[in-house]
Amino acid sequence: MDLVLGAEFGRRRPVGQPGGIGGGGGGKSPDVRHERALVRALPLLLIVAGVVYDVSTPPAFTAAPLFTAAPLIAAPFYSLISTALIGFGSCAAVLALHFKTSTTTDVEAVTELITVVTVAVLAVLINRVQRRSDEQLASARSISEAAQRAVLPQPDPRIGGLDIAARYEAAEADAFIGGDLYAVQDTPHGVRVIVGDVRGKGMGAVAAVAVVIGAFREAAEQEATLEAVAQRLERALAREGTRRDGLDAFEGFTTAVLAEIPHGDGLVRLINRGHPGPLLLRGDGRLCVLSATEPALPLGMGDLGAWPDRADETEFPPGAMLLLYTDGLSEARDGRGQFYDPAVRLGGRIFPGPNGPDALLATLTDEVRRHTGGGTTDDMALLAVRRPLGTGDARAGAEVDAEADAGAEVTGRD
């Protein structure tokens, strides 16, 4: 197989150790919490400010704008009862101030009170509409989560003796699934894996994802070779194309990488159909880009030409990790238009232990968020597979742990 060996970029450093790079911290920043607390306190502050303003200014001046603003600000943030209480408080404050000055029957006072009461009622109605929208959004989110669990179930952390971790990061807010896909299956032929990217967006892409994953799970169990699995997927997408109308039927395709890790052989076989090449991260920090020996067109484009699929085979030693990803990772841009290059970023870094796959994916998602400034334009699917150190590899494991400790000490001094 054509392997592009990456140099060790700096000292090896284990993720999660002092000075290492790990996942982002949980929770919201203190600034965000303070802003939310201020917004929630604002209605009461407006009522108090209105009272102070009215008492300390001549009768010709009115604090009605402050009293009307209080329930309107409370409407989207408070509960129905709390919004009603804020509205009642504004009305009561207006009435008490005019009662104090014996002007409750004046035209200006009546007009001011009617205005505040009207705005308070509108605030209650706005609160009701807002709550119903929130309920509908929560229901849609629940349905999206259920769809993701059905189409892209989270793989078990241990499959066929391998450590597994997967993540799906949607580019759109409140979207849980799109055109990226992954699946892992333990079969009599070894652990078989697919990571792919369906052309297009929306429900059409989700339907194609379901077709690809369904065909993969069936073929992975039944077919004796990885090449036959790829051909089954090709035929499944061809059948799907004939059922579609218009543009999708003519141009639909899926880029994908298929991997097969035989039980106990220390090897990995790969078929790449127009997809970014996987990365092999060795336990000592060396990194290999697993490029296809014979590049092939994506799945679903068989009508443009026929060629035999040939799996490339390479060593997959104990302690190494295989990273498969979609172009949402490698094409993530910063403000200057520069791409995030996972091969450059990960070279020389180690992610030891059974939690290594999770640590690797947490690091990648955190770094991509920082690289893009918090927003991406494409979905991102990540899958990491680690071959654990066996009993016969105790010495190798001790060496890797020693290297991790040394890396932590060096990073701590930096």
mmCIF file of N, CA and C in Angstrom, residues 204-332:
data_model
loop_
_atom_site.group_PDB
_atom_site.id
_atom_site.type_symbol
_atom_site.label_atom_id
_atom_site.label_comp_id
_atom_site.label_asym_id
_atom_site.label_seq_id
_atom_site.Cartn_x
_atom_site.Cartn_y
_atom_site.Cartn_z
ATOM 1 N N GLY A 204 -33.233 13.800 1.588
ATOM 2 C CA GLY A 204 -32.728 12.913 0.534
ATOM 3 C C GLY A 204 -31.405 12.285 0.922
ATOM 4 N N ALA A 205 -30.522 13.098 1.530
ATOM 5 C CA ALA A 205 -29.230 12.573 1.977
ATOM 6 C C ALA A 205 -29.415 11.576 3.112
ATOM 7 N N VAL A 206 -30.350 11.866 4.021
ATOM 8 C CA VAL A 206 -30.605 10.947 5.136
ATOM 9 C C VAL A 206 -31.118 9.606 4.609
ATOM 10 N N ALA A 207 -31.994 9.661 3.601
ATOM 11 C CA ALA A 207 -32.505 8.417 3.006
ATOM 12 C C ALA A 207 -31.371 7.616 2.370
ATOM 13 N N ALA A 208 -30.443 8.313 1.688
ATOM 14 C CA ALA A 208 -29.311 7.609 1.071
ATOM 15 C C ALA A 208 -28.400 7.011 2.145
ATOM 16 N N VAL A 209 -28.221 7.731 3.263
ATOM 17 C CA VAL A 209 -27.427 7.196 4.369
ATOM 18 C C VAL A 209 -28.024 5.890 4.863
ATOM 19 N N ALA A 210 -29.352 5.870 5.019
ATOM 20 C CA ALA A 210 -30.021 4.651 5.485
ATOM 21 C C ALA A 210 -29.809 3.502 4.515
ATOM 22 N N VAL A 211 -29.845 3.806 3.208
ATOM 23 C CA VAL A 211 -29.623 2.761 2.198
ATOM 24 C C VAL A 211 -28.207 2.208 2.298
ATOM 25 N N VAL A 212 -27.207 3.099 2.394
ATOM 26 C CA VAL A 212 -25.809 2.664 2.429
ATOM 27 C C VAL A 212 -25.527 1.829 3.678
ATOM 28 N N ILE A 213 -25.993 2.323 4.822
ATOM 29 C CA ILE A 213 -25.707 1.594 6.064
ATOM 30 C C ILE A 213 -26.437 0.257 6.090
ATOM 31 N N GLY A 214 -27.686 0.228 5.618
ATOM 32 C CA GLY A 214 -28.413 -1.037 5.577
ATOM 33 C C GLY A 214 -27.735 -2.049 4.680
ATOM 34 N N ALA A 215 -27.300 -1.584 3.491
ATOM 35 C CA ALA A 215 -26.613 -2.486 2.559
ATOM 36 C C ALA A 215 -25.272 -2.932 3.137
ATOM 37 N N PHE A 216 -24.568 -2.021 3.820
ATOM 38 C CA PHE A 216 -23.274 -2.391 4.392
ATOM 39 C C PHE A 216 -23.433 -3.460 5.466
ATOM 40 N N ARG A 217 -24.383 -3.301 6.359
ATOM 41 C CA ARG A 217 -24.535 -4.271 7.452
ATOM 42 C C ARG A 217 -24.878 -5.659 6.908
ATOM 43 N N GLU A 218 -25.686 -5.705 5.886
ATOM 44 C CA GLU A 218 -26.040 -6.999 5.293
ATOM 45 C C GLU A 218 -24.851 -7.605 4.557
ATOM 46 N N ALA A 219 -24.169 -6.777 3.735
ATOM 47 C CA ALA A 219 -23.041 -7.282 2.955
ATOM 48 C C ALA A 219 -21.856 -7.643 3.843
ATOM 49 N N ALA A 220 -21.611 -6.856 4.896
ATOM 50 C CA ALA A 220 -20.468 -7.131 5.772
ATOM 51 C C ALA A 220 -20.592 -8.498 6.420
ATOM 52 N N GLU A 221 -21.796 -8.927 6.689
ATOM 53 C CA GLU A 221 -22.008 -10.225 7.328
ATOM 54 C C GLU A 221 -21.932 -11.366 6.320
ATOM 55 N N GLN A 222 -22.349 -11.113 5.087
ATOM 56 C CA GLN A 222 -22.514 -12.198 4.126
ATOM 57 C C GLN A 222 -21.339 -12.372 3.164
ATOM 58 N N GLU A 223 -20.687 -11.274 2.783
ATOM 59 C CA GLU A 223 -19.661 -11.353 1.754
ATOM 60 C C GLU A 223 -18.318 -11.775 2.348
ATOM 61 N N ALA A 224 -17.582 -12.613 1.605
ATOM 62 C CA ALA A 224 -16.319 -13.154 2.103
ATOM 63 C C ALA A 224 -15.170 -12.163 1.973
ATOM 64 N N THR A 225 -15.273 -11.202 1.065
ATOM 65 C CA THR A 225 -14.172 -10.256 0.852
ATOM 66 C C THR A 225 -14.684 -8.828 0.954
ATOM 67 N N LEU A 226 -13.753 -7.924 1.249
ATOM 68 C CA LEU A 226 -14.110 -6.498 1.325
ATOM 69 C C LEU A 226 -14.471 -5.968 -0.058
ATOM 70 N N GLU A 227 -13.828 -6.523 -1.102
ATOM 71 C CA GLU A 227 -14.148 -6.106 -2.467
ATOM 72 C C GLU A 227 -15.613 -6.416 -2.794
ATOM 73 N N ALA A 228 -16.083 -7.575 -2.349
ATOM 74 C CA ALA A 228 -17.483 -7.940 -2.608
ATOM 75 C C ALA A 228 -18.437 -7.026 -1.842
ATOM 76 N N VAL A 229 -18.041 -6.592 -0.655
ATOM 77 C CA VAL A 229 -18.870 -5.648 0.104
ATOM 78 C C VAL A 229 -19.014 -4.343 -0.685
ATOM 79 N N ALA A 230 -17.910 -3.847 -1.237
ATOM 80 C CA ALA A 230 -17.965 -2.608 -2.016
ATOM 81 C C ALA A 230 -18.875 -2.752 -3.223
ATOM 82 N N GLN A 231 -18.830 -3.894 -3.880
ATOM 83 C CA GLN A 231 -19.691 -4.106 -5.046
ATOM 84 C C GLN A 231 -21.166 -4.185 -4.651
ATOM 85 N N ARG A 232 -21.451 -4.756 -3.482
ATOM 86 C CA ARG A 232 -22.842 -4.794 -2.995
ATOM 87 C C ARG A 232 -23.359 -3.379 -2.756
ATOM 88 N N LEU A 233 -22.508 -2.538 -2.196
ATOM 89 C CA LEU A 233 -22.912 -1.148 -1.966
ATOM 90 C C LEU A 233 -23.145 -0.423 -3.292
ATOM 91 N N GLU A 234 -22.290 -0.702 -4.263
ATOM 92 C CA GLU A 234 -22.458 -0.095 -5.590
ATOM 93 C C GLU A 234 -23.813 -0.460 -6.179
ATOM 94 N N ARG A 235 -24.182 -1.725 -6.085
ATOM 95 C CA ARG A 235 -25.464 -2.169 -6.637
ATOM 96 C C ARG A 235 -26.640 -1.573 -5.858
ATOM 97 N N ALA A 236 -26.491 -1.458 -4.526
ATOM 98 C CA ALA A 236 -27.572 -0.889 -3.711
ATOM 99 C C ALA A 236 -27.820 0.566 -4.086
ATOM 100 N N LEU A 237 -26.751 1.335 -4.309
ATOM 101 C CA LEU A 237 -26.931 2.734 -4.690
ATOM 102 C C LEU A 237 -27.477 2.852 -6.111
ATOM 103 N N ALA A 238 -27.094 1.925 -6.973
ATOM 104 C CA ALA A 238 -27.652 1.944 -8.333
ATOM 105 C C ALA A 238 -29.157 1.716 -8.291
ATOM 106 N N ARG A 239 -29.606 0.764 -7.448
ATOM 107 C CA ARG A 239 -31.047 0.529 -7.313
ATOM 108 C C ARG A 239 -31.740 1.759 -6.738
ATOM 109 N N GLU A 240 -31.093 2.405 -5.765
ATOM 110 C CA GLU A 240 -31.676 3.610 -5.183
ATOM 111 C C GLU A 240 -31.784 4.725 -6.216
ATOM 112 N N GLY A 241 -30.770 4.818 -7.099
ATOM 113 C CA GLY A 241 -30.792 5.853 -8.123
ATOM 114 C C GLY A 241 -31.949 5.706 -9.089
ATOM 115 N N THR A 242 -32.316 4.471 -9.412
ATOM 116 C CA THR A 242 -33.426 4.269 -10.346
ATOM 117 C C THR A 242 -34.765 4.663 -9.730
ATOM 118 N N ARG A 243 -34.828 4.716 -8.394
ATOM 119 C CA ARG A 243 -36.082 5.107 -7.741
ATOM 120 C C ARG A 243 -36.194 6.612 -7.534
ATOM 121 N N ARG A 244 -35.130 7.345 -7.862
ATOM 122 C CA ARG A 244 -35.162 8.796 -7.673
ATOM 123 C C ARG A 244 -35.460 9.500 -8.988
ATOM 124 N N ASP A 245 -35.970 10.693 -8.868
ATOM 125 C CA ASP A 245 -36.273 11.495 -10.053
ATOM 126 C C ASP A 245 -35.337 12.689 -10.103
ATOM 127 N N GLY A 246 -35.162 13.225 -11.305
ATOM 128 C CA GLY A 246 -34.446 14.491 -11.458
ATOM 129 C C GLY A 246 -32.957 14.376 -11.234
ATOM 130 N N LEU A 247 -32.402 15.435 -10.643
ATOM 131 C CA LEU A 247 -30.954 15.587 -10.531
ATOM 132 C C LEU A 247 -30.315 14.489 -9.708
ATOM 133 N N ASP A 248 -30.953 14.122 -8.565
ATOM 134 C CA ASP A 248 -30.338 13.132 -7.686
ATOM 135 C C ASP A 248 -30.176 11.790 -8.374
ATOM 136 N N ALA A 249 -31.119 11.438 -9.243
ATOM 137 C CA ALA A 249 -31.026 10.144 -9.921
ATOM 138 C C ALA A 249 -29.829 10.114 -10.873
ATOM 139 N N PHE A 250 -29.404 11.307 -11.360
ATOM 140 C CA PHE A 250 -28.319 11.344 -12.336
ATOM 141 C C PHE A 250 -26.963 11.558 -11.675
ATOM 142 N N GLU A 251 -26.930 12.357 -10.577
ATOM 143 C CA GLU A 251 -25.648 12.736 -10.009
ATOM 144 C C GLU A 251 -25.395 12.201 -8.601
ATOM 145 N N GLY A 252 -26.286 11.417 -8.044
ATOM 146 C CA GLY A 252 -26.107 10.951 -6.676
ATOM 147 C C GLY A 252 -24.907 10.030 -6.542
ATOM 148 N N PHE A 253 -24.102 10.237 -5.483
ATOM 149 C CA PHE A 253 -22.963 9.362 -5.220
ATOM 150 C C PHE A 253 -22.583 9.477 -3.758
ATOM 151 N N THR A 254 -21.720 8.550 -3.315
ATOM 152 C CA THR A 254 -21.254 8.513 -1.932
ATOM 153 C C THR A 254 -19.763 8.229 -1.923
ATOM 154 N N THR A 255 -18.982 9.131 -1.338
ATOM 155 C CA THR A 255 -17.574 8.820 -1.105
ATOM 156 C C THR A 255 -17.482 7.987 0.168
ATOM 157 N N ALA A 256 -16.590 7.020 0.190
ATOM 158 C CA ALA A 256 -16.538 6.120 1.342
ATOM 159 C C ALA A 256 -15.176 5.443 1.449
ATOM 160 N N VAL A 257 -14.845 5.085 2.681
ATOM 161 C CA VAL A 257 -13.704 4.208 2.960
ATOM 162 C C VAL A 257 -14.243 2.975 3.668
ATOM 163 N N LEU A 258 -13.894 1.799 3.140
ATOM 164 C CA LEU A 258 -14.254 0.530 3.773
ATOM 165 C C LEU A 258 -12.998 -0.063 4.394
ATOM 166 N N ALA A 259 -13.119 -0.542 5.612
ATOM 167 C CA ALA A 259 -11.973 -1.142 6.298
ATOM 168 C C ALA A 259 -12.360 -2.512 6.843
ATOM 169 N N GLU A 260 -11.395 -3.424 6.826
ATOM 170 C CA GLU A 260 -11.583 -4.760 7.389
ATOM 171 C C GLU A 260 -10.372 -5.068 8.268
ATOM 172 N N ILE A 261 -10.631 -5.395 9.524
ATOM 173 C CA ILE A 261 -9.572 -5.724 10.477
ATOM 174 C C ILE A 261 -9.760 -7.173 10.894
ATOM 175 N N PRO A 262 -9.034 -8.105 10.288
ATOM 176 C CA PRO A 262 -9.207 -9.523 10.629
ATOM 177 C C PRO A 262 -8.870 -9.777 12.096
ATOM 178 N N HIS A 263 -9.529 -10.770 12.663
ATOM 179 C CA HIS A 263 -9.303 -11.107 14.065
ATOM 180 C C HIS A 263 -7.892 -11.668 14.245
ATOM 181 N N GLY A 264 -7.085 -10.988 15.055
ATOM 182 C CA GLY A 264 -5.787 -11.515 15.461
ATOM 183 C C GLY A 264 -4.695 -11.466 14.439
ATOM 184 N N ASP A 265 -4.901 -10.847 13.275
ATOM 185 C CA ASP A 265 -3.861 -10.854 12.233
ATOM 186 C C ASP A 265 -2.930 -9.655 12.310
ATOM 187 N N GLY A 266 -3.314 -8.591 13.013
ATOM 188 C CA GLY A 266 -2.483 -7.399 13.065
ATOM 189 C C GLY A 266 -2.424 -6.657 11.752
ATOM 190 N N LEU A 267 -3.503 -6.765 10.945
ATOM 191 C CA LEU A 267 -3.545 -6.121 9.639
ATOM 192 C C LEU A 267 -4.834 -5.310 9.516
ATOM 193 N N VAL A 268 -4.846 -4.388 8.550
ATOM 194 C CA VAL A 268 -6.070 -3.706 8.166
ATOM 195 C C VAL A 268 -6.107 -3.639 6.641
ATOM 196 N N ARG A 269 -7.256 -3.952 6.081
ATOM 197 C CA ARG A 269 -7.455 -3.852 4.636
ATOM 198 C C ARG A 269 -8.394 -2.676 4.366
ATOM 199 N N LEU A 270 -8.080 -1.908 3.313
ATOM 200 C CA LEU A 270 -8.844 -0.692 3.021
ATOM 201 C C LEU A 270 -9.231 -0.638 1.555
ATOM 202 N N ILE A 271 -10.443 -0.177 1.308
ATOM 203 C CA ILE A 271 -10.887 0.188 -0.040
ATOM 204 C C ILE A 271 -11.378 1.627 0.040
ATOM 205 N N ASN A 272 -10.802 2.478 -0.802
ATOM 206 C CA ASN A 272 -11.140 3.898 -0.776
ATOM 207 C C ASN A 272 -11.864 4.269 -2.056
ATOM 208 N N ARG A 273 -13.092 4.763 -1.908
ATOM 209 C CA ARG A 273 -13.885 5.215 -3.041
ATOM 210 C C ARG A 273 -14.031 6.734 -2.999
ATOM 211 N N GLY A 274 -12.970 7.422 -3.404
ATOM 212 C CA GLY A 274 -13.022 8.868 -3.531
ATOM 213 C C GLY A 274 -13.113 9.629 -2.231
ATOM 214 N N HIS A 275 -12.607 9.057 -1.142
ATOM 215 C CA HIS A 275 -12.767 9.632 0.192
ATOM 216 C C HIS A 275 -11.400 10.061 0.740
ATOM 217 N N PRO A 276 -11.360 11.014 1.696
ATOM 218 C CA PRO A 276 -10.074 11.340 2.325
ATOM 219 C C PRO A 276 -9.416 10.105 2.930
ATOM 220 N N GLY A 277 -8.107 9.977 2.747
ATOM 221 C CA GLY A 277 -7.388 8.806 3.234
ATOM 222 C C GLY A 277 -7.362 8.735 4.748
ATOM 223 N N PRO A 278 -7.582 7.556 5.336
ATOM 224 C CA PRO A 278 -7.514 7.411 6.796
ATOM 225 C C PRO A 278 -6.107 7.670 7.312
ATOM 226 N N LEU A 279 -5.999 7.896 8.603
ATOM 227 C CA LEU A 279 -4.713 8.092 9.258
ATOM 228 C C LEU A 279 -4.455 6.929 10.197
ATOM 229 N N LEU A 280 -3.212 6.463 10.229
ATOM 230 C CA LEU A 280 -2.799 5.432 11.169
ATOM 231 C C LEU A 280 -1.851 6.080 12.173
ATOM 232 N N LEU A 281 -2.272 6.145 13.432
ATOM 233 C CA LEU A 281 -1.468 6.736 14.496
ATOM 234 C C LEU A 281 -0.859 5.612 15.310
ATOM 235 N N ARG A 282 0.456 5.480 15.249
ATOM 236 C CA ARG A 282 1.133 4.423 15.999
ATOM 237 C C ARG A 282 1.314 4.837 17.450
ATOM 238 N N GLY A 283 1.560 3.832 18.290
ATOM 239 C CA GLY A 283 1.663 4.086 19.718
ATOM 240 C C GLY A 283 2.831 4.959 20.107
ATOM 241 N N ASP A 284 3.831 5.100 19.223
ATOM 242 C CA ASP A 284 4.990 5.932 19.549
ATOM 243 C C ASP A 284 4.892 7.331 18.955
ATOM 244 N N GLY A 285 3.741 7.678 18.374
ATOM 245 C CA GLY A 285 3.543 9.023 17.843
ATOM 246 C C GLY A 285 3.744 9.157 16.350
ATOM 247 N N ARG A 286 4.292 8.135 15.692
ATOM 248 C CA ARG A 286 4.440 8.212 14.236
ATOM 249 C C ARG A 286 3.074 8.143 13.571
ATOM 250 N N LEU A 287 2.945 8.850 12.439
ATOM 251 C CA LEU A 287 1.658 8.923 11.753
ATOM 252 C C LEU A 287 1.823 8.563 10.286
ATOM 253 N N CYS A 288 0.890 7.766 9.769
ATOM 254 C CA CYS A 288 0.890 7.390 8.358
ATOM 255 C C CYS A 288 -0.439 7.809 7.735
ATOM 256 N N VAL A 289 -0.366 8.411 6.564
ATOM 257 C CA VAL A 289 -1.560 8.679 5.764
ATOM 258 C C VAL A 289 -1.758 7.500 4.829
ATOM 259 N N LEU A 290 -2.864 6.793 4.955
ATOM 260 C CA LEU A 290 -3.111 5.581 4.167
ATOM 261 C C LEU A 290 -3.809 5.961 2.864
ATOM 262 N N SER A 291 -3.017 6.307 1.865
ATOM 263 C CA SER A 291 -3.550 6.702 0.563
ATOM 264 C C SER A 291 -3.822 5.459 -0.281
ATOM 265 N N ALA A 292 -4.823 5.549 -1.133
ATOM 266 C CA ALA A 292 -5.178 4.406 -1.976
ATOM 267 C C ALA A 292 -4.127 4.192 -3.057
ATOM 268 N N THR A 293 -3.754 2.928 -3.286
ATOM 269 C CA THR A 293 -2.809 2.606 -4.351
ATOM 270 C C THR A 293 -3.408 2.917 -5.713
ATOM 271 N N GLU A 294 -4.692 2.556 -5.901
ATOM 272 C CA GLU A 294 -5.390 2.827 -7.155
ATOM 273 C C GLU A 294 -6.631 3.642 -6.832
ATOM 274 N N PRO A 295 -6.608 4.950 -7.034
ATOM 275 C CA PRO A 295 -7.778 5.780 -6.741
ATOM 276 C C PRO A 295 -8.983 5.327 -7.554
ATOM 277 N N ALA A 296 -10.160 5.376 -6.943
ATOM 278 C CA ALA A 296 -11.387 4.923 -7.596
ATOM 279 C C ALA A 296 -12.471 5.977 -7.414
ATOM 280 N N LEU A 297 -13.458 5.916 -8.294
ATOM 281 C CA LEU A 297 -14.579 6.847 -8.206
ATOM 282 C C LEU A 297 -15.459 6.505 -6.996
ATOM 283 N N PRO A 298 -16.249 7.469 -6.525
ATOM 284 C CA PRO A 298 -17.147 7.191 -5.397
ATOM 285 C C PRO A 298 -18.189 6.131 -5.732
ATOM 286 N N LEU A 299 -18.795 5.583 -4.703
ATOM 287 C CA LEU A 299 -19.888 4.635 -4.875
ATOM 288 C C LEU A 299 -21.067 5.330 -5.555
ATOM 289 N N GLY A 300 -21.760 4.594 -6.408
ATOM 290 C CA GLY A 300 -22.908 5.151 -7.112
ATOM 291 C C GLY A 300 -22.559 5.767 -8.451
ATOM 292 N N MET A 301 -21.293 5.693 -8.865
ATOM 293 C CA MET A 301 -20.887 6.253 -10.157
ATOM 294 C C MET A 301 -20.393 5.150 -11.094
ATOM 295 N N GLY A 302 -20.888 3.942 -10.882
ATOM 296 C CA GLY A 302 -20.465 2.801 -11.696
ATOM 297 C C GLY A 302 -20.817 2.929 -13.159
ATOM 298 N N ASP A 303 -21.834 3.780 -13.479
ATOM 299 C CA ASP A 303 -22.217 3.929 -14.890
ATOM 300 C C ASP A 303 -21.167 4.711 -15.686
ATOM 301 N N LEU A 304 -20.224 5.358 -14.979
ATOM 302 C CA LEU A 304 -19.179 6.104 -15.682
ATOM 303 C C LEU A 304 -17.975 5.229 -16.033
ATOM 304 N N GLY A 305 -17.934 4.021 -15.504
ATOM 305 C CA GLY A 305 -16.819 3.129 -15.801
ATOM 306 C C GLY A 305 -16.792 1.970 -14.834
ATOM 307 N N ALA A 306 -16.156 0.892 -15.235
ATOM 308 C CA ALA A 306 -16.072 -0.299 -14.386
ATOM 309 C C ALA A 306 -14.607 -0.610 -14.105
ATOM 310 N N TRP A 307 -14.330 -0.960 -12.887
ATOM 311 C CA TRP A 307 -12.969 -1.350 -12.497
ATOM 312 C C TRP A 307 -13.078 -2.301 -11.307
ATOM 313 N N PRO A 308 -12.138 -3.205 -11.166
ATOM 314 C CA PRO A 308 -12.194 -4.116 -10.019
ATOM 315 C C PRO A 308 -11.712 -3.419 -8.744
ATOM 316 N N ASP A 309 -12.454 -3.590 -7.674
ATOM 317 C CA ASP A 309 -12.008 -3.079 -6.381
ATOM 318 C C ASP A 309 -10.869 -3.958 -5.865
ATOM 319 N N ARG A 310 -9.791 -3.331 -5.391
ATOM 320 C CA ARG A 310 -8.666 -4.064 -4.815
ATOM 321 C C ARG A 310 -8.346 -3.450 -3.463
ATOM 322 N N ALA A 311 -8.390 -4.274 -2.435
ATOM 323 C CA ALA A 311 -8.116 -3.777 -1.084
ATOM 324 C C ALA A 311 -6.620 -3.628 -0.871
ATOM 325 N N ASP A 312 -6.224 -2.489 -0.291
ATOM 326 C CA ASP A 312 -4.837 -2.290 0.137
ATOM 327 C C ASP A 312 -4.690 -2.821 1.559
ATOM 328 N N GLU A 313 -3.568 -3.425 1.815
ATOM 329 C CA GLU A 313 -3.333 -4.061 3.117
ATOM 330 C C GLU A 313 -2.100 -3.444 3.769
ATOM 331 N N THR A 314 -2.221 -3.150 5.056
ATOM 332 C CA THR A 314 -1.080 -2.603 5.792
ATOM 333 C C THR A 314 -1.102 -3.118 7.220
ATOM 334 N N GLU A 315 0.004 -2.949 7.897
ATOM 335 C CA GLU A 315 0.141 -3.433 9.272
ATOM 336 C C GLU A 315 -0.680 -2.556 10.219
ATOM 337 N N PHE A 316 -1.336 -3.203 11.177
ATOM 338 C CA PHE A 316 -2.101 -2.500 12.206
ATOM 339 C C PHE A 316 -1.646 -3.049 13.556
ATOM 340 N N PRO A 317 -0.518 -2.535 14.073
ATOM 341 C CA PRO A 317 0.092 -3.148 15.260
ATOM 342 C C PRO A 317 -0.666 -2.812 16.545
ATOM 343 N N PRO A 318 -0.428 -3.571 17.607
ATOM 344 C CA PRO A 318 -1.036 -3.261 18.907
ATOM 345 C C PRO A 318 -0.648 -1.855 19.376
ATOM 346 N N GLY A 319 -1.615 -1.156 19.965
ATOM 347 C CA GLY A 319 -1.390 0.204 20.433
ATOM 348 C C GLY A 319 -1.622 1.264 19.382
ATOM 349 N N ALA A 320 -1.803 0.863 18.108
ATOM 350 C CA ALA A 320 -2.040 1.834 17.038
ATOM 351 C C ALA A 320 -3.522 2.157 16.927
ATOM 352 N N MET A 321 -3.820 3.327 16.348
ATOM 353 C CA MET A 321 -5.199 3.738 16.125
ATOM 354 C C MET A 321 -5.407 4.103 14.670
ATOM 355 N N LEU A 322 -6.574 3.708 14.166
ATOM 356 C CA LEU A 322 -6.971 4.049 12.809
ATOM 357 C C LEU A 322 -8.049 5.131 12.894
ATOM 358 N N LEU A 323 -7.822 6.259 12.232
ATOM 359 C CA LEU A 323 -8.780 7.362 12.226
ATOM 360 C C LEU A 323 -9.384 7.499 10.837
ATOM 361 N N LEU A 324 -10.697 7.356 10.753
ATOM 362 C CA LEU A 324 -11.432 7.577 9.514
ATOM 363 C C LEU A 324 -12.335 8.790 9.730
ATOM 364 N N TYR A 325 -12.458 9.649 8.708
ATOM 365 C CA TYR A 325 -13.182 10.896 8.884
ATOM 366 C C TYR A 325 -13.750 11.355 7.549
ATOM 367 N N THR A 326 -14.683 12.280 7.599
ATOM 368 C CA THR A 326 -15.236 12.878 6.383
ATOM 369 C C THR A 326 -14.569 14.233 6.149
ATOM 370 N N ASP A 327 -14.863 14.841 4.981
ATOM 371 C CA ASP A 327 -14.163 16.070 4.626
ATOM 372 C C ASP A 327 -14.594 17.263 5.464
ATOM 373 N N GLY A 328 -15.613 17.096 6.326
ATOM 374 C CA GLY A 328 -15.931 18.170 7.250
ATOM 375 C C GLY A 328 -14.786 18.474 8.183
ATOM 376 N N LEU A 329 -13.898 17.498 8.409
ATOM 377 C CA LEU A 329 -12.709 17.712 9.229
ATOM 378 C C LEU A 329 -11.594 18.357 8.416
ATOM 379 N N SER A 330 -11.235 17.745 7.306
ATOM 380 C CA SER A 330 -10.067 18.205 6.543
ATOM 381 C C SER A 330 -10.343 19.481 5.752
ATOM 382 N N GLU A 331 -11.620 19.846 5.548
ATOM 383 C CA GLU A 331 -11.944 21.064 4.809
ATOM 384 C C GLU A 331 -12.480 22.169 5.707
ATOM 385 N N ALA A 332 -12.345 22.009 7.018
ATOM 386 C CA ALA A 332 -12.733 23.079 7.936
ATOM 387 C C ALA A 332 -11.755 24.243 7.786
#
